[in-house]
Amino acid sequence: MIRTIKFANQQAEFFATLSQRVNQYFTANGIERTANGEMIFKTFFMFALYLVPFAFLLAGAATTLAGQLVLWAIMGLGMAGIGLSVMHDANHGAYSKKAWVNNLLGLSLNLVGGHAINWRVQHNVLHHTYTNIHDVDEDISPRGVLRMGPESEWRAMHKFQHLYAWFFYGLMTLVWVLVKDFFRLIKYQREGLLKKQKTTPAREWTFMLLSKAFYFTYIFGLPMYFLGLPFGRVLVGFLLMHYIAGFILAIIFQPAHVVEGTAYPMPDDKGNLENNWAIHQLHTTTNFGHRHKLFSWYVGGLNFQVEHHLFPNICHVHYRALAPIVAQTAHEFGLPYKSKETFLDAVVAHAAQLKLMGQKPELKPALG
């Protein structure tokens, strides 16, 4: 079970003021907090970026291995785009006011091999609530070959993680699809987190196994059936697609929280944290690359991580407009608003943090 962690009750004025200003923005402009025309276009674009190359592949448009790998690579871009720009908003309930629309589009994760309920628990519940808290936020908790936080166990190999982490980032979606989904479903079942999502283990196991069977059938079976391709040749394309998607997703999400200057708050012996939830998000989250609109469009506005963490139920197409409001309000209350000028700055700062976390921790002196 998740240990009891309590955010501070004081300092509520900041988020109350900010929420009022954000609500006023939507009211004054007569717009909804959910998807707009831009978002609907992007949804079709991202699905097309994944499905159209696959259709060309099945139609035999590319007969050489090189040509087929180009199509698989484009599918990798589409797969990451679906995750960043469609699935993410839907599973946060931010795409539409209609629950069935969010649920349906949230299942786009199952379409590309994952399992939506696992993502909702890990991301919505554990990461967004307990950001950068050791042993609760699974995004920074013990990761084996990678050490993301100062409370995680140090191993000698971590001295070089700022060099080798980039290779492992490309394996992220493969690990999710092939291994992690199964272990996480067991873990969340044991910890009672599935029940809190108003579902049952039997339902989730059945749906996950069926959706994964569907995924592997179409992604491997169709090219082998229609084109007569050997399994090995399809496997190469499959691995390339996942590697590209995994790498993109990792280098977008990691610089938002594992970066120079970020905080890793720890509760005291009674489980109390120093700040309330909203201020906690400001200390543990970093923006990047605000000026680059095309980049921001592709990554689903997730370079506006501060706005996303404070208002995860607002569709990401509105974050650019909300950013000045959040920055100004944080400044007025003397609170941090962390942001890197460019995406490259964020990646460099992430590499620096990996290097810092790779250093052997100094032994804490024993209490006498």
CSV table of C-alpha atoms in Angstrom, one decimal:
chain,number,residue,atom,x,y,z
A,1,MET,CA,0.0,0.0,0.0
A,2,ILE,CA,1.1,3.6,-0.5
A,3,ARG,CA,2.3,5.0,2.7
A,4,THR,CA,0.3,7.9,4.1
A,5,ILE,CA,1.7,11.2,2.8
A,6,LYS,CA,0.1,14.5,3.8
A,7,PHE,CA,0.6,17.8,2.0
A,8,ALA,CA,0.7,21.0,4.1
A,9,ASN,CA,-2.7,22.7,4.6
A,10,GLN,CA,-1.2,26.3,4.7
A,11,GLN,CA,-0.2,28.5,1.7
A,12,ALA,CA,-3.6,27.8,0.0
A,13,GLU,CA,-3.8,31.4,-1.2
A,14,PHE,CA,-1.5,30.8,-4.2
A,15,PHE,CA,-3.5,28.1,-5.9
A,16,ALA,CA,-6.9,29.7,-5.0
A,17,THR,CA,-5.7,32.9,-6.7
A,18,LEU,CA,-4.3,31.1,-9.7
A,19,SER,CA,-7.4,29.0,-10.2
A,20,GLN,CA,-9.5,32.1,-10.1
A,21,ARG,CA,-7.4,33.8,-12.7
A,22,VAL,CA,-7.4,30.7,-14.9
A,23,ASN,CA,-11.1,30.4,-14.7
A,24,GLN,CA,-11.5,34.0,-15.5
A,25,TYR,CA,-9.4,33.5,-18.7
A,26,PHE,CA,-11.7,30.9,-20.0
A,27,THR,CA,-14.8,32.8,-19.0
A,28,ALA,CA,-13.6,36.1,-20.5
A,29,ASN,CA,-12.7,34.4,-23.8
A,30,GLY,CA,-15.8,32.3,-24.0
A,31,ILE,CA,-13.8,29.1,-24.6
A,32,GLU,CA,-13.9,25.6,-23.1
A,33,ARG,CA,-11.1,24.0,-21.1
A,34,THR,CA,-11.3,20.9,-23.3
A,35,ALA,CA,-10.3,20.2,-26.9
A,36,ASN,CA,-10.8,22.7,-29.7
A,37,GLY,CA,-10.6,22.5,-33.5
A,38,GLU,CA,-6.8,22.5,-33.4
A,39,MET,CA,-6.9,19.5,-31.0
A,40,ILE,CA,-9.3,17.6,-33.2
A,41,PHE,CA,-7.1,18.2,-36.3
A,42,LYS,CA,-4.1,17.0,-34.3
A,43,THR,CA,-5.9,13.9,-33.2
A,44,PHE,CA,-6.5,12.9,-36.8
A,45,PHE,CA,-3.0,13.8,-37.8
A,46,MET,CA,-1.3,11.7,-35.1
A,47,PHE,CA,-3.4,8.7,-35.9
A,48,ALA,CA,-2.7,9.1,-39.6
A,49,LEU,CA,1.0,9.4,-38.8
A,50,TYR,CA,0.8,5.9,-37.3
A,51,LEU,CA,-1.8,4.2,-39.4
A,52,VAL,CA,-1.1,5.5,-42.9
A,53,PRO,CA,2.5,4.2,-43.1
A,54,PHE,CA,1.3,0.9,-41.8
A,55,ALA,CA,-1.3,0.8,-44.6
A,56,PHE,CA,1.4,1.6,-47.2
A,57,LEU,CA,3.5,-1.2,-45.7
A,58,LEU,CA,0.6,-3.7,-46.0
A,59,ALA,CA,-0.1,-2.5,-49.5
A,60,GLY,CA,3.5,-3.3,-50.5
A,61,ALA,CA,4.4,0.3,-51.3
A,62,ALA,CA,7.9,-0.4,-50.1
A,63,THR,CA,9.6,-3.6,-51.3
A,64,THR,CA,13.1,-3.2,-49.9
A,65,LEU,CA,14.1,-3.5,-46.3
A,66,ALA,CA,15.3,0.1,-46.3
A,67,GLY,CA,11.9,1.4,-47.6
A,68,GLN,CA,10.0,-0.7,-45.1
A,69,LEU,CA,12.2,0.6,-42.3
A,70,VAL,CA,11.4,4.2,-43.3
A,71,LEU,CA,7.7,3.4,-42.9
A,72,TRP,CA,8.2,1.7,-39.5
A,73,ALA,CA,10.2,4.8,-38.4
A,74,ILE,CA,7.4,7.1,-39.4
A,75,MET,CA,5.1,4.9,-37.4
A,76,GLY,CA,7.4,5.4,-34.4
A,77,LEU,CA,6.8,9.2,-34.8
A,78,GLY,CA,3.1,8.6,-34.9
A,79,MET,CA,3.1,6.2,-32.0
A,80,ALA,CA,4.9,8.9,-29.8
A,81,GLY,CA,2.6,11.5,-31.2
A,82,ILE,CA,-0.5,9.6,-30.2
A,83,GLY,CA,0.9,9.1,-26.7
A,84,LEU,CA,2.0,12.8,-26.3
A,85,SER,CA,-0.9,14.6,-28.0
A,86,VAL,CA,-4.0,12.4,-27.7
A,87,MET,CA,-3.8,9.5,-25.2
A,88,HIS,CA,-2.3,11.8,-22.6
A,89,ASP,CA,-5.1,14.3,-22.5
A,90,ALA,CA,-7.8,11.7,-22.8
A,91,ASN,CA,-6.5,9.7,-19.9
A,92,HIS,CA,-6.4,12.8,-17.8
A,93,GLY,CA,-10.0,13.5,-18.7
A,94,ALA,CA,-8.9,16.7,-20.4
A,95,TYR,CA,-9.9,16.0,-24.0
A,96,SER,CA,-13.6,16.2,-23.6
A,97,LYS,CA,-16.4,16.9,-21.1
A,98,LYS,CA,-17.8,13.6,-22.1
A,99,ALA,CA,-16.4,10.7,-20.2
A,100,TRP,CA,-16.9,8.2,-23.0
A,101,VAL,CA,-14.8,10.3,-25.4
A,102,ASN,CA,-12.0,10.4,-22.9
A,103,ASN,CA,-12.2,6.7,-22.2
A,104,LEU,CA,-12.3,5.8,-25.9
A,105,LEU,CA,-9.4,8.0,-26.9
A,106,GLY,CA,-7.5,6.8,-23.8
A,107,LEU,CA,-7.6,3.3,-25.2
A,108,SER,CA,-5.4,4.5,-28.0
A,109,LEU,CA,-2.6,3.4,-25.6
A,110,ASN,CA,-4.0,-0.2,-25.9
A,111,LEU,CA,-4.0,0.3,-29.7
A,112,VAL,CA,-0.2,0.8,-29.6
A,113,GLY,CA,0.5,-2.1,-27.2
A,114,GLY,CA,0.1,-0.6,-23.7
A,115,HIS,CA,-2.7,-0.8,-21.1
A,116,ALA,CA,-4.6,2.4,-20.2
A,117,ILE,CA,-5.4,1.5,-16.6
A,118,ASN,CA,-1.8,1.0,-15.7
A,119,TRP,CA,-0.9,4.3,-17.2
A,120,ARG,CA,-3.6,6.1,-15.3
A,121,VAL,CA,-2.5,4.7,-12.0
A,122,GLN,CA,1.2,5.3,-12.5
A,123,HIS,CA,0.9,8.7,-14.2
A,124,ASN,CA,-2.3,10.3,-12.9
A,125,VAL,CA,-2.3,9.0,-9.3
A,126,LEU,CA,1.3,8.3,-8.4
A,127,HIS,CA,3.3,10.7,-10.5
A,128,HIS,CA,1.0,13.7,-10.6
A,129,THR,CA,0.1,13.5,-6.9
A,130,TYR,CA,3.5,12.6,-5.4
A,131,THR,CA,5.8,14.1,-7.9
A,132,ASN,CA,9.5,13.3,-7.3
A,133,ILE,CA,8.8,11.6,-4.0
A,134,HIS,CA,11.0,8.6,-3.5
A,135,ASP,CA,9.3,5.2,-3.5
A,136,VAL,CA,5.9,6.6,-4.5
A,137,ASP,CA,6.5,8.4,-7.8
A,138,GLU,CA,7.5,5.5,-10.0
A,139,ASP,CA,9.0,7.8,-12.6
A,140,ILE,CA,12.0,8.5,-10.3
A,141,SER,CA,11.9,5.6,-7.9
A,142,PRO,CA,14.4,2.7,-8.1
A,143,ARG,CA,15.0,2.0,-11.8
A,144,GLY,CA,17.8,-0.6,-11.8
A,145,VAL,CA,20.4,0.7,-14.3
A,146,LEU,CA,19.3,4.3,-13.8
A,147,ARG,CA,19.3,6.3,-10.6
A,148,MET,CA,16.9,9.3,-10.9
A,149,GLY,CA,16.7,10.5,-7.3
A,150,PRO,CA,19.0,11.0,-4.4
A,151,GLU,CA,17.1,8.5,-2.2
A,152,SER,CA,17.5,5.6,-4.6
A,153,GLU,CA,20.2,3.0,-4.1
A,154,TRP,CA,23.5,3.8,-5.7
A,155,ARG,CA,25.4,1.3,-7.8
A,156,ALA,CA,28.9,1.6,-9.3
A,157,MET,CA,27.4,1.5,-12.8
A,158,HIS,CA,25.5,4.7,-12.2
A,159,LYS,CA,28.7,6.7,-12.5
A,160,PHE,CA,28.3,6.3,-16.3
A,161,GLN,CA,24.5,6.7,-16.5
A,162,HIS,CA,24.7,10.1,-18.1
A,163,LEU,CA,26.4,8.4,-21.0
A,164,TYR,CA,24.4,5.2,-21.3
A,165,ALA,CA,20.9,6.4,-20.3
A,166,TRP,CA,20.1,7.5,-23.8
A,167,PHE,CA,20.3,4.0,-25.1
A,168,PHE,CA,18.0,2.7,-22.5
A,169,TYR,CA,15.5,5.5,-23.1
A,170,GLY,CA,14.8,3.9,-26.5
A,171,LEU,CA,13.7,0.7,-24.8
A,172,MET,CA,11.0,2.4,-22.7
A,173,THR,CA,7.9,1.4,-24.7
A,174,LEU,CA,9.2,-2.1,-25.4
A,175,VAL,CA,9.6,-2.7,-21.7
A,176,TRP,CA,6.1,-1.3,-21.0
A,177,VAL,CA,4.5,-3.5,-23.7
A,178,LEU,CA,6.4,-6.7,-23.0
A,179,VAL,CA,7.1,-6.7,-19.3
A,180,LYS,CA,6.1,-3.7,-17.2
A,181,ASP,CA,2.3,-3.9,-17.9
A,182,PHE,CA,2.2,-7.4,-16.4
A,183,PHE,CA,4.2,-6.6,-13.2
A,184,ARG,CA,2.4,-3.3,-12.7
A,185,LEU,CA,-1.0,-4.8,-12.9
A,186,ILE,CA,0.0,-7.4,-10.3
A,187,LYS,CA,1.4,-4.6,-8.1
A,188,TYR,CA,-1.6,-2.3,-8.4
A,189,GLN,CA,-3.9,-5.2,-7.8
A,190,ARG,CA,-2.0,-6.1,-4.6
A,191,GLU,CA,-2.0,-2.5,-3.4
A,192,GLY,CA,-5.7,-1.9,-3.9
A,193,LEU,CA,-5.1,0.8,-6.6
A,194,LEU,CA,-7.3,-1.0,-9.2
A,195,LYS,CA,-10.3,-0.9,-6.8
A,196,LYS,CA,-9.8,2.9,-6.4
A,197,GLN,CA,-10.1,3.1,-10.2
A,198,LYS,CA,-13.5,1.5,-9.9
A,199,THR,CA,-12.4,-1.6,-11.8
A,200,THR,CA,-11.6,-5.2,-11.0
A,201,PRO,CA,-8.5,-7.4,-11.5
A,202,ALA,CA,-10.5,-9.9,-13.6
A,203,ARG,CA,-11.7,-7.2,-15.9
A,204,GLU,CA,-8.3,-5.6,-16.4
A,205,TRP,CA,-6.4,-8.8,-16.8
A,206,THR,CA,-9.0,-10.0,-19.4
A,207,PHE,CA,-9.0,-6.7,-21.3
A,208,MET,CA,-5.2,-6.3,-21.2
A,209,LEU,CA,-4.5,-9.8,-22.5
A,210,LEU,CA,-7.1,-9.5,-25.3
A,211,SER,CA,-5.8,-6.1,-26.3
A,212,LYS,CA,-2.2,-7.2,-26.4
A,213,ALA,CA,-3.2,-10.3,-28.4
A,214,PHE,CA,-5.0,-7.9,-30.9
A,215,TYR,CA,-1.9,-5.7,-31.0
A,216,PHE,CA,0.6,-8.4,-31.7
A,217,THR,CA,-1.7,-10.0,-34.2
A,218,TYR,CA,-2.1,-6.9,-36.3
A,219,ILE,CA,1.5,-5.6,-35.9
A,220,PHE,CA,3.2,-8.9,-36.8
A,221,GLY,CA,0.5,-11.0,-38.3
A,222,LEU,CA,-0.8,-8.6,-41.0
A,223,PRO,CA,2.6,-7.9,-42.6
A,224,MET,CA,3.5,-11.5,-42.5
A,225,TYR,CA,0.2,-12.6,-44.0
A,226,PHE,CA,-0.3,-9.9,-46.7
A,227,LEU,CA,3.4,-9.5,-47.8
A,228,GLY,CA,4.7,-12.9,-46.9
A,229,LEU,CA,7.5,-11.3,-44.8
A,230,PRO,CA,9.5,-13.5,-42.5
A,231,PHE,CA,9.1,-12.9,-38.8
A,232,GLY,CA,12.6,-11.6,-38.4
A,233,ARG,CA,12.1,-8.8,-41.0
A,234,VAL,CA,8.9,-7.7,-39.3
A,235,LEU,CA,10.7,-7.8,-35.9
A,236,VAL,CA,13.4,-5.4,-37.1
A,237,GLY,CA,10.8,-2.9,-38.1
A,238,PHE,CA,8.8,-3.4,-34.9
A,239,LEU,CA,11.9,-2.8,-32.8
A,240,LEU,CA,12.8,0.3,-34.8
A,241,MET,CA,9.3,1.8,-34.4
A,242,HIS,CA,9.4,1.2,-30.6
A,243,TYR,CA,12.9,2.5,-30.2
A,244,ILE,CA,12.0,5.8,-31.9
A,245,ALA,CA,8.8,6.2,-29.9
A,246,GLY,CA,10.4,5.2,-26.6
A,247,PHE,CA,13.3,7.6,-27.1
A,248,ILE,CA,11.0,10.5,-28.0
A,249,LEU,CA,8.7,9.9,-25.0
A,250,ALA,CA,11.6,9.6,-22.6
A,251,ILE,CA,13.5,12.7,-23.6
A,252,ILE,CA,10.3,14.7,-23.4
A,253,PHE,CA,9.2,13.5,-19.9
A,254,GLN,CA,12.5,13.2,-18.1
A,255,PRO,CA,13.8,16.8,-18.5
A,256,ALA,CA,10.6,18.0,-16.8
A,257,HIS,CA,11.4,16.5,-13.4
A,258,VAL,CA,14.9,15.0,-13.5
A,259,VAL,CA,16.9,18.1,-14.2
A,260,GLU,CA,19.4,20.5,-12.5
A,261,GLY,CA,17.7,22.5,-9.9
A,262,THR,CA,14.7,20.3,-9.3
A,263,ALA,CA,13.6,19.3,-5.8
A,264,TYR,CA,13.1,15.8,-4.3
A,265,PRO,CA,10.9,16.5,-1.3
A,266,MET,CA,10.7,13.9,1.4
A,267,PRO,CA,8.0,13.6,4.1
A,268,ASP,CA,9.0,13.6,7.7
A,269,ASP,CA,8.6,10.6,10.0
A,270,LYS,CA,4.9,11.3,10.3
A,271,GLY,CA,4.4,11.5,6.5
A,272,ASN,CA,4.1,15.3,6.4
A,273,LEU,CA,5.4,17.4,3.5
A,274,GLU,CA,6.6,20.9,3.8
A,275,ASN,CA,4.4,22.4,1.1
A,276,ASN,CA,0.8,22.0,-0.2
A,277,TRP,CA,0.2,20.1,-3.4
A,278,ALA,CA,0.3,23.1,-5.8
A,279,ILE,CA,3.5,24.6,-4.4
A,280,HIS,CA,5.1,21.1,-4.4
A,281,GLN,CA,4.5,20.9,-8.1
A,282,LEU,CA,6.3,24.2,-8.6
A,283,HIS,CA,9.4,22.9,-6.8
A,284,THR,CA,9.5,19.6,-8.7
A,285,THR,CA,8.6,20.6,-12.3
A,286,THR,CA,10.4,22.4,-15.0
A,287,ASN,CA,9.2,23.9,-18.4
A,288,PHE,CA,11.3,24.1,-21.5
A,289,GLY,CA,11.3,25.4,-25.1
A,290,HIS,CA,8.3,27.8,-24.8
A,291,ARG,CA,9.3,29.7,-28.0
A,292,HIS,CA,9.3,26.7,-30.3
A,293,LYS,CA,5.6,26.4,-31.4
A,294,LEU,CA,6.0,23.4,-33.8
A,295,PHE,CA,8.0,21.5,-31.2
A,296,SER,CA,5.3,22.3,-28.6
A,297,TRP,CA,2.6,21.2,-31.0
A,298,TYR,CA,4.1,17.8,-31.6
A,299,VAL,CA,4.9,17.0,-28.0
A,300,GLY,CA,1.4,17.8,-26.8
A,301,GLY,CA,2.2,21.0,-24.9
A,302,LEU,CA,4.2,18.9,-22.5
A,303,ASN,CA,7.0,21.4,-22.6
A,304,PHE,CA,4.6,23.4,-20.4
A,305,GLN,CA,4.9,20.9,-17.6
A,306,VAL,CA,4.3,23.4,-14.8
A,307,GLU,CA,0.9,24.3,-16.3
A,308,HIS,CA,0.1,20.7,-17.0
A,309,HIS,CA,0.9,19.6,-13.4
A,310,LEU,CA,-1.1,22.3,-11.9
A,311,PHE,CA,-4.1,21.9,-14.3
A,312,PRO,CA,-3.9,18.3,-15.7
A,313,ASN,CA,-7.7,18.4,-16.4
A,314,ILE,CA,-7.2,21.2,-18.9
A,315,CYS,CA,-6.5,20.3,-22.6
A,316,HIS,CA,-2.9,21.1,-23.5
A,317,VAL,CA,-3.8,23.4,-26.4
A,318,HIS,CA,-4.5,26.1,-23.8
A,319,TYR,CA,-1.2,25.8,-21.9
A,320,ARG,CA,0.6,28.5,-23.9
A,321,ALA,CA,-2.0,31.0,-23.1
A,322,LEU,CA,-2.1,30.0,-19.4
A,323,ALA,CA,1.7,30.1,-19.0
A,324,PRO,CA,2.0,33.9,-18.4
A,325,ILE,CA,-0.8,33.7,-15.8
A,326,VAL,CA,0.9,31.0,-13.9
A,327,ALA,CA,4.4,32.7,-14.1
A,328,GLN,CA,3.0,36.0,-12.9
A,329,THR,CA,1.1,34.5,-10.1
A,330,ALA,CA,4.0,32.4,-8.9
A,331,HIS,CA,6.2,35.5,-9.0
A,332,GLU,CA,3.7,37.5,-7.0
A,333,PHE,CA,3.7,34.9,-4.2
A,334,GLY,CA,7.5,34.6,-4.3
A,335,LEU,CA,7.4,31.0,-5.6
A,336,PRO,CA,9.6,29.4,-8.2
A,337,TYR,CA,8.6,29.1,-11.9
A,338,LYS,CA,11.3,26.9,-13.4
A,339,SER,CA,11.8,27.0,-17.1
A,340,LYS,CA,14.7,26.3,-19.5
A,341,GLU,CA,14.9,28.5,-22.6
A,342,THR,CA,15.2,25.7,-25.1
A,343,PHE,CA,14.7,22.0,-25.3
A,344,LEU,CA,18.4,21.5,-25.8
A,345,ASP,CA,19.0,23.5,-22.5
A,346,ALA,CA,16.6,21.0,-20.8
A,347,VAL,CA,18.3,18.0,-22.2
A,348,VAL,CA,21.7,19.3,-21.2
A,349,ALA,CA,20.4,20.0,-17.7
A,350,HIS,CA,18.9,16.5,-17.5
A,351,ALA,CA,22.3,15.0,-18.5
A,352,ALA,CA,23.9,17.0,-15.7
A,353,GLN,CA,21.4,15.8,-13.2
A,354,LEU,CA,22.0,12.2,-14.3
A,355,LYS,CA,25.7,12.7,-13.8
A,356,LEU,CA,25.0,14.2,-10.4
A,357,MET,CA,22.8,11.3,-9.4
A,358,GLY,CA,25.5,8.9,-10.7
A,359,GLN,CA,28.0,10.1,-8.1
A,360,LYS,CA,28.4,8.0,-5.0
A,361,PRO,CA,26.5,9.6,-2.1
A,362,GLU,CA,28.5,10.7,0.9
A,363,LEU,CA,27.8,8.6,4.0
A,364,LYS,CA,25.6,10.4,6.5
A,365,PRO,CA,27.3,10.7,9.9
A,366,ALA,CA,25.7,8.5,12.5
A,367,LEU,CA,23.8,10.2,15.3
A,368,GLY,CA,25.8,10.0,18.5
